[in-house]
């Protein structure tokens, strides 16, 4: 501190000018006075007239100056017996060997929140929600199966498409193969996305909600089988065990006829196959580069052919498919518009979108996502993301 | 023109009276100058100056009645189309002996009550009447009317599609369907006219045809009218909104109690109506959505029609009311703006 105390006025003025505090430069302070400045001095004239911030900036800089000088003094072996802020005891001998080579942790300010935070917890929740909805759907199908009227008693309802096109037997396999291909493609694409967690969260939420709606429509009114070709499993009146087993079998097979797991009838309004075909196509198109138009075309064709084959196979009524398409597209566009516009994430009088029942859940999932999720890709396993690698800092050299 | 000289240099502000023109782009202003104490002895100069404000803004809520007329024609067309489709579908409804009513959860719990459907239709008529009166008193009738007609038209159009592609059997053995007219076009046209003239209501005896079950037109009317009543009335009228909500909810429940529609018809109708209403109004009210590139709301097929109707509407339509006859406001009223007279003194 000796050095600072001895500073002549000229040096102080130079220092003030260097620090950009020219407003104080004509106060004629010397080092001694500078060090003894306090906040109260800035409350009265003449300092109160020149200072713009109550002298705070100047006082901070004086503190920094003190610390710098202290380090220098310490380095030069001056031991004046007052407290060393750097840890370690002051050594009286003043030799350079006494200087401790300590490293100091400088706390960096918190890094800025990223625009697209990876919050896997939320994705996990969305996944749990989707899983619940799937299981619930399966249970519901099992329940509804008991109430489907026998096809002898209630013949299939008149349907315009069925009048125009006769049934083609193998068409439903095409639909399911297309569905599996689309889901596989979407999964691969999802793996390559950079913002996996956000996109995954959206997919799970939308799928879950669509299947939840489906549970409701399936349950409240039961449509009869669309064709006499249907082979429905026999009803198990009240036999819970077998019903549970059926539910498990269906979940294990993914609800597809091709795996032999879908032998139950009654889940017609609305069509789950259409939902999956449409939704995977929408997601594939949304989260892939615009210039891959051929890719989008292929997926669109797969989707449309799949949906057409559902009807061709007389496996669903036309109204099931139309309603499924409508609900899927509307929900997808609704969700994504809300997610992309900051203005819609806050409830307001003009924002009718906030009146949907899932708005709070949506806010929870999307509140930290700022802006439109960019289409960026990278390999799923990147070396620098492995947990055991961390950045090494080289030790600071001291003079 | 405003000519102002600094104080003490001569005259104060020179001004000219504004002769009564209700010019939205001009301001009339008079500035005091000099010593107000000298008011009494000096002859009063009532001079006002018109400051022309550049670029008068377009009216953010233009009336455009012709667009409302187009929307009305669209709605009328769709209503007639619905009637025709009902007549067509009626021919394809399976006889209730062959195709018994489908199992429905609501019907399992609640037995049929005969007079419930009249309650629904009375509620519907009351709500439509209330909405009609409210609409008459709205200031921005044309915009609200346009939206109402467009939404009704679109909902009935969707209904045509769903009714036609798959025909549900009658929900209850109590339903008496008129006999089928195989190919008798004249009688079919007569039925269509009868249905239109009765407004499609059973209470007027016009709705004898079956097959229009998915989805329920009664639910659409009840829900949509309530949504419009609520949207275009002051927020503080909570009792009014509650009353209309009750009418609407009771009406919808009575449809089911009367076993006139399946539950899925009502649920789907509510869902489609509310979503379409919210979608349309959010797009119309939030201006930033219109210009934003990632607005998926524009992917609907009716987006061009929406743009046509709402292009010049730039703000949210406020719920202001006025007497039906005297809007637009340029009749009978003296449109001079009065400003308090300010003394301008002349100084030497």
XYZ file of C-alpha atoms in Angstrom:
747
model
C 0.000 0.000 0.000
C 2.982 2.158 0.400
C 3.193 2.787 -3.261
C -0.323 4.096 -3.488
C 0.023 6.317 -0.482
C 2.950 8.008 -2.026
C 1.353 8.735 -5.317
C 1.681 12.355 -6.317
C -1.290 14.244 -7.684
C -0.039 13.952 -11.216
C -0.051 10.192 -11.066
C -3.498 10.145 -9.591
C -4.794 12.359 -12.351
C -3.170 10.160 -14.965
C -4.687 7.083 -13.416
C -8.129 8.658 -13.279
C -7.908 9.587 -16.905
C -6.787 6.087 -17.824
C -9.751 4.640 -16.051
C -12.095 6.955 -17.844
C -13.024 8.890 -14.727
C -12.094 12.259 -16.031
C -14.758 14.004 -14.043
C -12.678 13.663 -10.937
C -9.401 14.550 -12.510
C -9.399 18.154 -11.413
C -9.962 17.394 -7.754
C -6.264 17.452 -7.047
C -6.106 14.338 -5.031
C -2.924 12.652 -4.153
C -2.594 9.007 -3.361
C -3.234 9.473 0.289
C -6.493 11.298 -0.249
C -7.538 8.892 -2.951
C -7.263 5.942 -0.658
C -9.314 7.570 1.998
C -12.256 8.460 -0.130
C -15.512 7.207 1.160
C -19.077 7.183 0.022
C -20.127 10.015 2.260
C -17.656 12.279 0.547
C -19.694 11.995 -2.584
C -22.835 13.223 -0.945
C -21.659 16.738 -0.425
C -20.258 19.283 -2.801
C -17.952 19.599 -4.567
C -17.980 15.877 -5.348
C -21.721 15.615 -5.453
C -21.695 18.014 -8.337
C -19.401 16.009 -10.569
C -20.306 12.480 -9.752
C -22.958 10.679 -11.708
C -23.285 7.522 -9.669
C -22.479 8.567 -6.156
C -18.872 7.706 -6.689
C -19.539 3.991 -6.811
C -17.481 3.338 -9.885
C -14.550 5.243 -8.546
C -14.665 3.473 -5.219
C -14.746 0.097 -6.919
C -11.771 1.007 -9.005
C -9.890 2.168 -5.971
C -10.536 -1.196 -4.388
C -9.226 -2.954 -7.442
C -6.230 -0.698 -7.430
C -5.584 -1.551 -3.833
C -5.690 -5.227 -4.558
C -3.394 -4.881 -7.528
C -0.958 -2.951 -5.502
C -1.179 -5.389 -2.727
C -0.239 -8.197 -4.987
C 2.659 -6.242 -6.297
C 3.764 -5.293 -2.868
C 3.537 -8.844 -1.761
C 5.444 -10.021 -4.727
C 8.171 -7.562 -4.064
C 8.509 -8.929 -0.628
C 6.934 -6.136 1.355
C 5.319 -7.505 4.376
C 3.478 -4.862 6.214
C 1.554 -7.084 8.487
C -1.989 -6.396 7.495
C -4.444 -8.937 6.275
C -3.659 -10.762 3.101
C -6.771 -11.283 1.084
C -5.263 -13.990 -0.980
C -5.096 -16.695 1.589
C -2.041 -17.895 3.338
C -0.087 -16.068 5.952
C 2.054 -13.115 5.244
C 5.604 -14.055 5.671
C 7.779 -11.645 7.400
C 10.921 -12.427 5.586
C 9.817 -10.861 2.357
C 11.609 -13.300 0.166
C 10.277 -14.447 -3.108
C 10.338 -17.978 -1.853
C 7.632 -17.078 0.561
C 5.286 -16.207 -2.187
C 2.660 -18.846 -2.328
C 1.807 -20.232 -5.653
C -1.862 -20.465 -4.924
C -4.467 -20.665 -7.512
C -7.548 -18.676 -7.046
C -10.904 -19.664 -8.268
C -12.502 -16.880 -10.131
C -16.203 -17.374 -10.126
C -17.435 -16.749 -13.577
C -20.852 -15.209 -13.842
C -23.588 -17.674 -14.689
C -23.555 -18.513 -18.365
C -26.433 -17.015 -20.228
C -29.491 -19.171 -20.501
C -29.503 -20.827 -23.824
C -32.389 -20.326 -26.093
C -33.063 -24.029 -26.413
C -32.340 -25.612 -23.079
C -32.064 -29.326 -22.948
C -34.462 -30.338 -20.257
C -34.658 -34.045 -20.333
C -36.832 -34.104 -17.252
C -39.627 -32.477 -19.160
C -39.179 -34.871 -22.027
C -39.354 -37.658 -19.512
C -42.625 -36.323 -18.221
C -44.045 -36.056 -21.689
C -42.946 -39.599 -22.354
C -44.628 -40.761 -19.182
C -47.783 -38.977 -20.229
C -47.727 -40.611 -23.660
C -47.135 -43.996 -22.117
C -50.074 -43.528 -19.773
C -52.273 -42.579 -22.658
C -51.186 -45.604 -24.663
C -51.867 -47.955 -21.821
C -55.158 -46.272 -21.142
C -56.125 -46.641 -24.784
C -55.325 -50.313 -24.705
C -57.415 -50.820 -21.604
C -60.219 -48.870 -23.198
C -60.111 -50.982 -26.342
C -60.369 -54.002 -24.181
C -63.387 -52.555 -22.394
C -65.072 -51.414 -25.576
C -64.538 -54.794 -27.155
C -67.045 -56.197 -24.737
C -69.695 -53.815 -25.940
C -69.319 -54.133 -29.661
C -72.545 -55.472 -31.066
C -72.192 -58.737 -32.878
C -71.863 -58.296 -36.584
C -74.828 -60.495 -37.215
C -77.069 -58.281 -35.150
C -75.687 -54.983 -36.309
C -74.448 -55.050 -39.851
C -71.698 -52.657 -40.954
C -72.853 -49.100 -41.418
C -73.313 -47.728 -44.926
C -70.148 -45.998 -46.016
C -69.577 -44.120 -49.246
C -66.054 -45.389 -49.754
C -67.072 -48.976 -49.219
C -69.757 -48.533 -51.838
C -67.216 -47.374 -54.369
C -64.316 -49.682 -53.595
C -64.458 -53.327 -52.781
C -62.311 -54.785 -50.126
C -58.720 -55.710 -50.854
C -57.348 -58.202 -48.425
C -53.676 -57.395 -48.228
C -54.179 -53.645 -48.069
C -54.020 -53.388 -44.314
C -50.599 -54.972 -44.215
C -49.396 -52.274 -46.563
C -50.800 -49.674 -44.221
C -49.026 -51.150 -41.239
C -45.752 -51.609 -43.082
C -45.908 -47.997 -44.187
C -46.614 -46.998 -40.645
C -43.634 -48.911 -39.344
C -41.371 -47.468 -42.014
C -42.496 -43.953 -41.208
C -42.036 -44.419 -37.494
C -38.591 -45.895 -38.120
C -37.612 -43.001 -40.343
C -38.854 -40.513 -37.823
C -36.929 -42.221 -35.067
C -33.702 -42.124 -37.051
C -34.272 -38.501 -37.865
C -34.953 -37.745 -34.249
C -31.676 -39.353 -33.238
C -29.822 -37.034 -35.533
C -31.515 -33.886 -34.339
C -29.574 -31.541 -32.179
C -32.495 -30.423 -30.035
C -33.729 -33.918 -29.401
C -35.270 -33.270 -26.063
C -37.485 -30.447 -27.196
C -38.723 -32.208 -30.300
C -39.198 -35.470 -28.476
C -41.213 -33.730 -25.826
C -43.516 -32.296 -28.446
C -44.011 -35.594 -30.167
C -44.853 -37.422 -26.979
C -47.232 -34.763 -25.830
C -49.149 -34.614 -29.085
C -49.308 -38.359 -29.485
C -50.462 -38.760 -25.906
C -53.198 -36.182 -26.277
C -54.440 -37.647 -29.532
C -54.697 -41.085 -28.019
C -56.435 -39.644 -25.008
C -59.052 -38.033 -27.216
C -59.347 -41.312 -29.003
C -60.126 -43.084 -25.753
C -63.008 -40.763 -25.181
C -64.548 -41.062 -28.610
C -64.110 -44.817 -28.659
C -65.724 -45.224 -25.325
C -68.803 -43.086 -25.462
C -70.283 -44.556 -28.595
C -69.380 -47.907 -30.006
C -69.505 -48.336 -33.715
C -70.137 -51.763 -35.186
C -67.476 -53.569 -37.176
C -66.982 -52.078 -40.618
C -67.009 -55.349 -42.466
C -68.135 -58.905 -42.155
C -64.564 -60.054 -42.668
C -63.609 -59.021 -39.156
C -62.696 -61.734 -36.747
C -63.136 -60.440 -33.263
C -61.948 -62.368 -30.290
C -64.680 -63.774 -28.145
C -65.884 -61.605 -25.347
C -64.658 -62.289 -21.859
C -67.480 -61.221 -19.679
C -65.889 -60.018 -16.489
C -62.811 -62.229 -16.700
C -60.239 -59.706 -15.543
C -57.191 -61.881 -15.867
C -57.688 -62.703 -19.462
C -58.498 -59.098 -20.193
C -55.228 -58.030 -18.593
C -53.418 -60.552 -20.665
C -55.022 -59.212 -23.792
C -53.974 -55.716 -22.827
C -50.385 -56.860 -22.367
C -50.408 -58.676 -25.648
C -51.658 -55.626 -27.422
C -49.071 -53.333 -25.889
C -46.340 -55.795 -26.712
C -47.401 -55.917 -30.322
C -47.788 -52.183 -30.607
C -51.428 -52.483 -31.497
C -50.688 -53.714 -34.996
C -52.576 -56.452 -36.737
C -49.443 -57.559 -38.500
C -47.943 -58.659 -35.191
C -51.092 -60.493 -34.389
C -51.766 -58.400 -31.331
C -54.830 -56.579 -32.506
C -57.658 -59.026 -32.356
C -60.086 -56.810 -30.561
C -62.814 -54.799 -32.183
C -64.584 -51.587 -31.366
C -61.851 -49.008 -31.651
C -63.135 -47.326 -34.745
C -63.790 -43.699 -33.993
C -61.192 -42.494 -34.628
C -58.441 -44.356 -36.398
C -55.166 -44.713 -34.532
C -53.337 -45.827 -37.629
C -54.261 -42.598 -39.387
C -53.037 -40.643 -36.401
C -49.629 -42.279 -36.459
C -49.239 -42.026 -40.213
C -50.249 -38.392 -40.308
C -48.360 -37.311 -37.229
C -45.074 -38.952 -38.131
C -45.250 -37.404 -41.556
C -45.917 -33.962 -40.081
C -43.020 -34.281 -37.699
C -40.685 -35.617 -40.358
C -41.536 -32.707 -42.605
C -41.297 -30.146 -39.865
C -37.909 -31.146 -38.519
C -36.006 -31.880 -41.667
C -34.315 -29.446 -44.015
C -36.529 -27.765 -46.529
C -34.379 -28.718 -49.452
C -34.954 -32.456 -48.920
C -38.084 -32.238 -50.944
C -37.671 -35.730 -52.322
C -37.573 -37.063 -48.758
C -40.739 -35.197 -47.910
C -42.411 -36.514 -51.027
C -41.501 -40.090 -50.214
C -42.868 -39.777 -46.719
C -45.993 -38.070 -47.931
C -46.598 -40.858 -50.406
C -46.060 -43.471 -47.744
C -48.514 -41.687 -45.502
C -51.222 -41.196 -48.102
C -50.944 -44.719 -49.442
C -51.145 -46.040 -45.911
C -54.293 -44.093 -45.169
C -55.875 -45.093 -48.434
C -55.117 -48.702 -47.709
C -56.875 -48.499 -44.372
C -60.045 -47.663 -46.221
C -59.366 -50.102 -49.007
C -59.080 -52.884 -46.492
C -62.432 -51.840 -45.056
C -60.773 -51.700 -41.695
C -62.160 -48.362 -40.638
C -65.075 -46.246 -41.643
C -64.325 -43.207 -43.747
C -65.456 -40.882 -40.993
C -62.883 -42.418 -38.646
C -60.083 -41.570 -41.005
C -61.342 -38.072 -41.801
C -61.862 -37.149 -38.174
C -58.451 -38.567 -37.243
C -56.742 -36.565 -39.958
C -58.549 -33.392 -38.950
C -57.807 -33.672 -35.252
C -54.168 -34.611 -35.815
C -53.389 -31.787 -38.182
C -55.220 -29.186 -36.133
C -53.547 -30.197 -32.923
C -50.121 -30.257 -34.533
C -50.485 -26.830 -36.098
C -52.072 -25.381 -33.004
C -49.271 -26.624 -30.769
C -46.505 -25.510 -33.033
C -47.954 -22.075 -33.619
C -48.223 -21.615 -29.896
C -44.707 -22.855 -29.364
C -43.231 -20.580 -31.997
C -44.899 -17.344 -30.997
C -43.900 -15.772 -27.753
C -47.097 -13.788 -27.694
C -49.167 -16.937 -27.510
C -47.337 -18.334 -24.533
C -48.958 -15.806 -22.284
C -52.655 -15.929 -21.623
C -54.362 -12.755 -22.720
C -57.752 -11.685 -23.891
C -56.848 -11.879 -27.532
C -55.167 -15.213 -27.134
C -57.920 -17.746 -27.392
C -55.394 -20.485 -27.705
C -54.821 -20.261 -24.015
C -58.283 -21.636 -23.384
C -57.470 -25.218 -24.254
C -57.387 -27.566 -21.326
C -53.754 -28.507 -21.875
C -52.458 -24.965 -21.833
C -50.741 -25.205 -18.455
C -49.006 -28.389 -19.433
C -47.946 -26.747 -22.649
C -46.518 -23.772 -20.773
C -44.591 -26.089 -18.526
C -43.052 -27.887 -21.472
C -42.305 -24.895 -23.623
C -41.705 -21.972 -21.316
C -37.953 -21.974 -21.647
C -37.820 -22.508 -25.348
C -37.295 -19.168 -26.956
C -37.854 -19.032 -30.632
C -38.293 -21.567 -33.314
C -36.287 -24.728 -32.884
C -33.689 -24.682 -35.645
C -33.109 -27.691 -37.774
C -29.653 -28.706 -36.740
C -28.211 -32.129 -36.813
C -25.301 -33.938 -35.356
C -24.270 -37.467 -34.678
C -25.928 -38.805 -31.588
C -22.695 -39.720 -29.849
C -20.175 -36.944 -29.961
C -16.827 -37.291 -28.358
C -16.860 -34.045 -26.534
C -20.087 -34.843 -24.844
C -18.777 -37.864 -23.069
C -18.903 -37.353 -19.331
C -15.307 -38.054 -18.483
C -13.809 -35.370 -20.628
C -13.467 -31.918 -19.237
C -11.563 -28.882 -20.177
C -8.157 -28.569 -18.697
C -6.750 -25.231 -17.811
C -3.031 -24.687 -17.921
C -1.550 -23.460 -14.738
C -1.011 -19.781 -14.494
C 2.526 -18.749 -14.672
C 3.585 -16.383 -12.050
C 6.454 -14.015 -12.371
C -51.439 26.690 -40.733
C -49.936 27.788 -37.566
C -47.974 30.921 -37.392
C -46.336 31.514 -34.147
C -44.204 34.321 -33.079
C -42.200 34.285 -29.952
C -43.696 35.987 -27.004
C -43.116 39.595 -26.541
C -42.290 40.181 -30.114
C -45.591 41.135 -31.427
C -48.796 39.312 -31.867
C -49.557 36.158 -30.137
C -50.640 33.142 -32.073
C -52.715 33.922 -35.082
C -55.556 31.579 -35.435
C -58.648 31.062 -37.513
C -61.891 29.548 -36.533
C -62.453 26.046 -37.700
C -65.669 25.974 -39.606
C -67.311 22.838 -38.510
C -65.664 20.321 -40.783
C -65.129 17.052 -39.077
C -61.792 16.423 -40.542
C -60.068 13.593 -38.816
C -56.729 14.583 -40.051
C -56.680 18.088 -38.744
C -56.314 19.455 -35.325
C -57.551 22.703 -34.149
C -55.437 24.309 -31.616
C -55.150 27.612 -30.018
C -52.214 28.577 -27.958
C -52.300 31.185 -25.280
C -49.629 33.706 -25.178
C -49.042 36.833 -23.326
C -50.573 37.880 -20.150
C -53.885 36.314 -19.328
C -54.643 38.992 -16.818
C -55.285 41.380 -19.551
C -58.275 39.439 -20.688
C -60.982 41.655 -19.424
C -60.217 44.873 -21.142
C -59.268 43.504 -24.487
C -61.612 42.365 -27.147
C -61.668 38.668 -27.383
C -60.202 37.153 -30.471
C -61.565 33.772 -30.975
C -58.926 32.571 -33.281
C -58.269 28.964 -33.853
C -55.689 27.391 -36.045
C -55.959 24.185 -37.877
C -52.851 22.090 -37.712
C -53.001 19.475 -40.406
C -51.644 16.210 -39.185
C -50.004 14.381 -42.039
C -51.181 11.033 -43.288
C -54.587 10.419 -41.801
C -54.686 6.752 -40.790
C -56.991 4.267 -42.357
C -59.876 3.238 -40.281
C -58.747 0.108 -38.429
C -62.227 -1.377 -38.453
C -63.850 -0.675 -41.770
C -67.416 -1.751 -42.262
C -67.304 -3.397 -45.670
C -70.837 -4.628 -45.775
C -70.296 -6.311 -49.078
C -67.966 -8.813 -47.467
C -70.622 -9.564 -44.899
C -73.043 -10.190 -47.724
C -70.641 -12.650 -49.295
C -70.268 -14.433 -45.983
C -74.030 -14.574 -45.673
C -74.338 -16.126 -49.108
C -71.654 -18.652 -48.180
C -73.541 -19.600 -45.029
C -76.855 -19.818 -46.832
C -75.333 -21.993 -49.491
C -73.884 -24.344 -46.917
C -77.143 -24.550 -45.032
C -78.977 -25.478 -48.181
C -76.282 -27.979 -49.052
C -76.699 -29.523 -45.622
C -80.392 -29.859 -46.180
C -79.849 -31.571 -49.502
C -77.298 -33.924 -48.002
C -79.671 -34.796 -45.170
C -82.261 -35.722 -47.740
C -79.754 -37.874 -49.588
C -78.459 -39.533 -46.462
C -81.967 -40.248 -45.289
C -82.265 -42.736 -48.086
C -79.304 -44.672 -46.845
C -80.077 -44.896 -43.171
C -80.493 -48.529 -42.275
C -83.911 -49.392 -40.946
C -83.947 -49.440 -37.203
C -85.122 -53.003 -37.140
C -82.118 -54.134 -39.111
C -79.592 -51.897 -37.462
C -80.388 -51.310 -33.837
C -79.095 -48.199 -32.086
C -75.410 -48.310 -31.269
C -74.308 -48.825 -27.669
C -73.756 -45.452 -26.074
C -72.470 -44.819 -22.606
C -74.784 -41.937 -21.868
C -77.821 -43.878 -22.966
C -76.843 -46.680 -20.623
C -76.958 -44.383 -17.647
C -79.781 -42.028 -18.455
C -83.097 -43.100 -19.834
C -84.918 -41.140 -22.404
C -86.999 -38.146 -21.417
C -89.497 -37.205 -24.049
C -89.782 -33.467 -23.707
C -86.044 -32.857 -23.411
C -85.538 -32.140 -27.080
C -88.080 -29.360 -27.013
C -86.065 -27.800 -24.216
C -83.014 -27.953 -26.441
C -84.724 -26.319 -29.330
C -86.332 -23.636 -27.201
C -82.954 -22.859 -25.668
C -81.468 -22.727 -29.116
C -84.079 -20.306 -30.337
C -83.677 -18.108 -27.274
C -79.938 -18.015 -27.705
C -80.144 -17.195 -31.373
C -82.689 -14.504 -30.559
C -80.468 -12.988 -27.894
C -77.528 -13.064 -30.207
C -79.587 -11.418 -32.919
C -80.564 -8.580 -30.612
C -77.033 -8.198 -29.359
C -75.780 -8.116 -32.892
C -78.205 -5.358 -33.796
C -76.783 -3.195 -31.090
C -73.162 -3.838 -31.880
C -71.297 -1.005 -33.404
C -69.198 -3.192 -35.648
C -72.062 -5.283 -36.896
C -70.630 -6.061 -40.246
C -67.417 -7.551 -38.929
C -69.078 -9.657 -36.259
C -71.772 -10.771 -38.665
C -69.249 -11.709 -41.268
C -67.410 -13.908 -38.795
C -70.574 -15.540 -37.595
C -71.735 -16.405 -41.075
C -68.370 -17.716 -42.083
C -68.037 -19.981 -39.067
C -71.567 -21.279 -39.354
C -71.067 -21.974 -43.017
C -67.819 -23.832 -42.479
C -69.151 -25.890 -39.609
C -72.155 -26.953 -41.613
C -69.918 -27.745 -44.538
C -67.834 -30.050 -42.380
C -71.050 -31.547 -41.149
C -72.133 -32.333 -44.686
C -68.934 -34.246 -45.201
C -69.129 -36.303 -42.039
C -72.816 -37.022 -42.433
C -72.391 -38.195 -45.953
C -69.420 -40.480 -45.806
C -70.648 -42.747 -43.053
C -74.227 -43.116 -42.015
C -74.970 -43.873 -38.439
C -78.126 -45.692 -37.483
C -80.848 -43.981 -35.491
C -79.949 -43.502 -31.833
C -83.181 -44.763 -30.471
C -86.162 -46.856 -31.399
C -88.389 -43.919 -30.614
C -87.304 -42.001 -33.688
C -89.871 -41.902 -36.413
C -88.289 -41.409 -39.768
C -90.239 -40.380 -42.786
C -90.533 -43.092 -45.404
C -87.839 -43.284 -48.030
C -88.516 -41.845 -51.437
C -86.556 -43.945 -53.809
C -85.663 -41.666 -56.642
C -88.684 -39.389 -56.342
C -86.854 -36.118 -56.887
C -89.842 -33.827 -56.683
C -90.833 -35.068 -53.288
C -87.241 -34.789 -52.180
C -87.094 -31.162 -53.200
C -90.276 -30.577 -51.294
C -88.741 -32.097 -48.236
C -85.706 -29.885 -48.608
C -87.885 -26.806 -48.750
C -89.872 -27.932 -45.777
C -86.714 -28.443 -43.777
C -85.352 -25.050 -44.679
C -88.550 -23.256 -43.883
C -88.744 -24.865 -40.487
C -85.139 -24.100 -39.742
C -84.339 -27.725 -39.292
C -86.091 -27.880 -35.968
C -88.259 -30.704 -34.814
C -90.434 -28.315 -32.898
C -91.640 -26.797 -36.137
C -92.330 -30.216 -37.493
C -89.873 -29.819 -40.313
C -87.282 -32.345 -39.247
C -88.625 -35.749 -40.081
C -85.561 -37.103 -41.689
C -82.960 -39.268 -40.105
C -79.323 -39.894 -40.693
C -77.797 -36.548 -39.814
C -76.159 -37.722 -36.655
C -72.439 -37.159 -36.961
C -72.142 -34.457 -35.907
C -74.906 -32.599 -34.137
C -76.059 -29.361 -35.713
C -78.002 -28.374 -32.617
C -74.809 -28.521 -30.555
C -73.053 -26.398 -33.123
C -75.664 -23.679 -32.948
C -75.875 -23.696 -29.177
C -72.116 -23.607 -28.707
C -71.339 -21.117 -31.428
C -74.040 -18.670 -30.418
C -72.875 -18.758 -26.852
C -69.271 -18.187 -27.887
C -70.255 -15.223 -29.996
C -72.476 -13.757 -27.298
C -69.656 -14.005 -24.838
C -67.033 -12.638 -27.138
C -68.907 -9.589 -28.326
C -70.328 -8.377 -25.069
C -68.679 -6.428 -22.269
C -66.545 -8.424 -19.921
C -68.328 -7.127 -16.893
C -71.643 -8.716 -17.800
C -70.776 -11.917 -16.066
C -74.350 -12.644 -15.139
C -75.344 -12.400 -18.773
C -72.576 -14.748 -19.816
C -73.505 -17.172 -17.085
C -77.116 -17.174 -18.126
C -76.270 -17.854 -21.726
C -73.818 -20.519 -20.727
C -76.529 -22.234 -18.731
C -78.933 -22.084 -21.616
C -76.310 -23.564 -23.883
C -75.170 -26.312 -21.513
C -78.690 -27.329 -20.602
C -79.585 -27.445 -24.262
C -76.671 -29.673 -25.105
C -77.311 -32.052 -22.250
C -80.960 -32.277 -23.177
C -80.013 -33.440 -26.647
C -78.440 -36.457 -25.034
C -81.208 -36.939 -22.532
C -83.684 -37.037 -25.356
C -81.570 -39.709 -27.014
C -81.624 -37.672 -30.179
C -77.931 -37.862 -30.872
C -75.118 -40.142 -29.872
C -72.662 -38.811 -27.313
C -69.876 -38.819 -29.842
C -71.907 -36.531 -32.108
C -72.206 -33.956 -29.376
C -68.596 -34.224 -28.237
C -67.195 -33.955 -31.734
C -69.502 -31.030 -32.507
C -68.398 -29.152 -29.407
C -64.764 -29.835 -30.131
C -64.860 -28.718 -33.738
C -66.950 -25.626 -32.986
C -64.832 -24.363 -30.134
C -61.537 -25.039 -31.880
C -62.632 -23.360 -35.074
C -63.944 -20.351 -33.191
C -60.761 -19.908 -31.162
C -58.543 -20.492 -34.147
C -60.317 -17.901 -36.276
C -60.461 -15.301 -33.567
C -56.868 -15.712 -32.510
C -55.776 -15.254 -36.079
C -57.998 -12.247 -36.419
C -56.990 -10.577 -33.175
C -53.271 -11.102 -33.047
C -51.827 -9.029 -35.811
C -48.341 -10.381 -35.411
C -49.521 -13.798 -36.456
C -50.465 -12.591 -39.848
C -47.008 -11.545 -40.848
C -45.031 -14.156 -39.050
C -43.443 -16.759 -41.275
C -43.916 -19.765 -39.073
C -47.588 -19.460 -38.653
C -49.043 -22.886 -39.102
C -52.482 -21.480 -38.706
C -52.328 -20.510 -42.332
C -52.196 -24.134 -43.406
C -55.933 -24.564 -43.249
C -57.887 -24.664 -46.464
C -59.973 -21.654 -45.493
C -57.022 -19.390 -44.959
C -57.476 -17.488 -48.223
C -61.106 -16.851 -47.347
C -59.988 -15.643 -43.947
C -57.510 -13.278 -45.524
C -60.193 -11.909 -47.759
C -62.547 -11.203 -44.903
C -60.118 -9.947 -42.361
C -57.519 -8.199 -44.386
C -58.555 -4.713 -43.461
C -59.447 -5.394 -39.887
C -56.452 -4.249 -37.962
C -57.392 -4.454 -34.341
C -59.499 -6.479 -32.071
C -63.142 -5.656 -32.463
C -64.193 -3.825 -29.325
C -67.508 -4.573 -27.733
C -69.033 -1.192 -28.219
C -72.691 -0.727 -28.638
C -74.854 1.897 -30.151
C -78.385 2.319 -31.352
C -78.990 0.250 -34.425
C -80.345 3.052 -36.504
C -77.936 5.831 -35.905
C -74.752 4.071 -36.789
C -72.901 5.141 -38.940
C -72.503 8.276 -36.879
C -72.684 10.787 -39.659
C -76.403 11.240 -39.474
C -77.998 14.086 -37.606
C -75.188 14.789 -35.265
C -73.375 18.060 -35.252
C -69.843 17.006 -35.820
C -68.143 20.224 -34.832
C -65.579 19.681 -32.244
C -65.892 22.216 -29.559
C -62.887 23.520 -27.783
C -62.963 25.731 -24.787
C -62.426 29.208 -25.777
C -59.095 30.492 -24.917
C -58.322 34.046 -24.862
C -55.587 35.111 -27.082
C -54.300 38.534 -26.426
C -52.531 40.723 -28.758
C -49.505 42.355 -27.521
C -47.879 45.308 -28.897
